[in-house]
């Protein structure tokens, strides 16, 4: 094969390595400008460049490559530069070498033989380096890069965290029969008061005045928090005299709540709260009680039955304890780090390059940016920083996060993208609002009509389900009644033709409750205690008053005080709520909605408080569990159409691809701007670059730009119950006349039946004046909480539903809401409250026997156990040689029974079962086998 190694007069190629400096080499075979591909990253949305071909090197070029590889290995940084000779426009008859391409050989693709070496060429060494390390978890306070170079420690700031008032709801229920007896005895309940983060814990009394027994349980406050409990008690019970005779006058049972204080040795009685008295008449009485009770550190509560010489049968007992607490501390200097500094530090650590990140979105004037970016005052704080741990403490661990997790978490909350740009000879990581990568300005114009154009439905831009929020929101939701809104929410779109979920879920947390519970465990009071919050990181929404950094509250971002949440005045990170995150993503995921602006994006479910309602400054009022008309979402910049065509890439177009357009004073790469081309009909059309292979005829993939009329020029109205949208005259205002269509009127909801894990419901059909009833939302919740969970969406023809997946012996509330085709909803139906059945069978005891006779067989056994109560036993027996068992229901809770009517001198098998009030039957006991005695004969004497 003839090899052309002659250097061209107008093009030269150079190798550079620290060990050899710059060396001019022969032209690599296969270095064709057209092989430089452009491809938009699906996750980060930046456009990256790469060469798809292998370059061939011969002679001295091959020798250099192999020498570098054999000395420095697979990570060798051998730079290849292509320069072209161009005329110097500043001087007459002068030529300049101008760099056209620069990149590094990819030694992972190296192949060689006796004649040549082949290797791919990376236009960006930074992108491959980031890709190899971006998933690595990094301790952000480290002072060396991953390559071992020493760097300064990350710069941190101090912030005064907001003291979040806390609402905790907990419930304890007895639904069955409980017998309480004796003086001042405590009911055998599970914990009544919240045990969140050990703020409250069960205590066994050691000694105290008043004769309380040692097995009484107390719920004690272990926190410095000032706590007020609202105790709500309902008791259904009847009293009977235990002993007759001289004690017949003891005809009462009094329920009380006793408060105790701890003196370091004993619990001492402080005061009592009388719930009520059950008189001796054998008739069930109902007591109700509601009281706010303040607790100080180590105060305790007990539910007491004062029944002297009587017994009390409780058929239902329900206690709900709602805790409202605040925690004041002198700590005002919690460490945090701004997002811009964190991004720059993480990418410096993995790339070994300083000042590597550029972000106007997260930038600030003190960093040299022209203004404060929209996310400039966003920070990150770790669990240990919230707890104010000293970095020299034995248990301290620095915050850890990977660059990939941080960028994806920022994307989930703010809708950002990432790319790599080259400024002069230096590459940098650019992280901006995703709109930066889809500019509304034309940057590239193709001069000729395109060829071989095809249009495909771009299914990547159709979404049937939306998932936004945070992967972690506490692990405390049952105690606090799901009051935390910053969890994860899902929404359903009108799209039914495919399944494609748009998922933007942050690994960095945003919940104010978790942050608050961590704050209540500071190092100075809990130096050796590990908490579930230590290893997590939180985003902070920050403001600066010229003196200190504090957290933004509702008034900093919202027009009206939020509703549907406890203590909105102390709620932080409201801007990060799932619905508000959803709105920031709307211009992207709504790309497939433009033909269905009269449809709704509907709330499906949430793992947090879905009742929160907010109104951003200048925005609309939305509930976290609300539905939004597609028309109201931000206008998308793209449409779900992928346009493929051919257009030659000449030197002018290559220069456009490598060029920049000035937008709002910033140089933006042209490939982030609109591409204008002449379509198959000779019309001018625009779109965004998805990919380009310049070689040959030039293979382009363009995502169609949305050039539809702006929403401000459209009118929405309701006609015959349907939303209609049409284009009005320029400047026409958006009109929504919800009064044209009337909301449905809900029917009555009723309880049908229940099991241990389900409740069946039925309802009267809703009515709708416009005849546009579309269906029903079926909701449920724990009776102890305030927020509802959507279980299912039913068709308008449905009038029943079984809610499944419930916990046994638990009180739930149920309701339904009807909605019509215009998205209008009825009022909530009546609330049905039902406690699920007991589905747990008793655990059987051990069966043994007494002394049998010829026809009887006495049995006895240890008591069975049950989660509620054992109500009886079944004795089963058979002749040992038979297979059929005979069952005797003892109808009592006695632990003995004698089987009678047996046959003498016969071997029998015996076993036992226990059952409870719900009819749940235990497994069989052990089998006892023995024979009855021989029959006895009595002789009579005759005279």
Coordinates of N, CA and C in Angstrom, one line a residue, residues 61 67 167 169 220 245 298 306 332 359 392 394 508 528 532 537 540 604 611 746 757 775 784 804 813 863 873 919 932:
X61 N 5.7 8.9 14.1 CA 4.5 9.1 14.8 C 4.1 7.9 15.6
X67 N 6.1 4.8 22.6 CA 7.0 5.2 23.7 C 6.2 5.9 24.8
X167 N -45.2 19.3 64.4 CA -46.4 18.7 64.7 C -46.2 17.2 64.6
X169 N -48.3 13.5 65.4 CA -49.6 12.9 65.7 C -49.3 11.4 65.9
X220 N -42.2 9.6 78.3 CA -41.4 10.7 78.9 C -40.8 11.5 77.8
X245 N -70.1 -8.6 99.1 CA -70.0 -8.4 100.5 C -69.7 -7.0 100.9
X298 N -38.1 15.6 80.6 CA -38.3 14.4 81.5 C -39.6 14.3 82.2
X306 N -58.4 3.9 88.0 CA -58.5 3.9 89.5 C -59.9 3.2 89.7
X332 N -26.0 29.4 66.4 CA -26.4 30.2 65.3 C -25.3 30.2 64.2
X359 N -20.9 28.8 36.1 CA -22.3 28.7 36.2 C -22.9 30.1 36.6
X392 N -13.2 17.8 64.5 CA -12.3 17.0 65.3 C -12.9 16.0 66.2
X394 N -14.7 12.7 67.6 CA -14.4 11.3 67.2 C -15.5 10.7 66.2
X508 N -30.3 14.5 47.3 CA -30.1 15.5 48.3 C -31.5 15.9 48.9
X528 N -22.3 11.5 71.7 CA -22.0 10.1 71.3 C -23.2 9.4 70.6
X532 N -30.3 9.0 62.5 CA -30.6 8.5 61.1 C -30.3 9.7 60.1
X537 N -27.5 14.8 53.2 CA -27.3 16.2 52.9 C -28.6 16.8 52.5
X540 N -30.4 24.1 50.9 CA -30.8 25.2 51.7 C -31.2 26.3 50.7
X604 N -51.5 12.3 41.2 CA -51.7 10.9 41.5 C -51.5 10.5 43.0
X611 N -51.4 18.4 51.0 CA -52.5 19.4 51.2 C -51.9 20.8 51.1
X746 N -71.3 15.5 44.6 CA -70.9 14.1 45.0 C -72.1 13.5 45.7
X757 N -56.8 -6.3 55.8 CA -56.0 -5.4 55.0 C -56.8 -4.7 53.9
X775 N -65.3 10.9 36.4 CA -64.8 9.8 37.2 C -64.7 10.3 38.7
X784 N -55.5 9.2 62.2 CA -54.8 10.1 63.1 C -54.1 11.2 62.3
X804 N -57.2 -1.6 49.3 CA -56.4 -2.7 49.7 C -55.1 -2.2 50.3
X813 N -59.7 6.7 57.5 CA -60.8 7.5 57.0 C -60.8 7.3 55.5
X863 N -51.5 -21.0 78.3 CA -52.4 -20.0 77.6 C -51.8 -19.7 76.3
X873 N -61.1 -21.8 73.0 CA -60.2 -22.9 72.5 C -61.1 -23.9 71.9
X919 N -62.5 -14.6 64.8 CA -62.6 -15.9 64.3 C -61.3 -16.5 63.7
X932 N -57.3 -44.8 77.1 CA -58.2 -44.8 78.2 C -58.0 -46.1 79.0

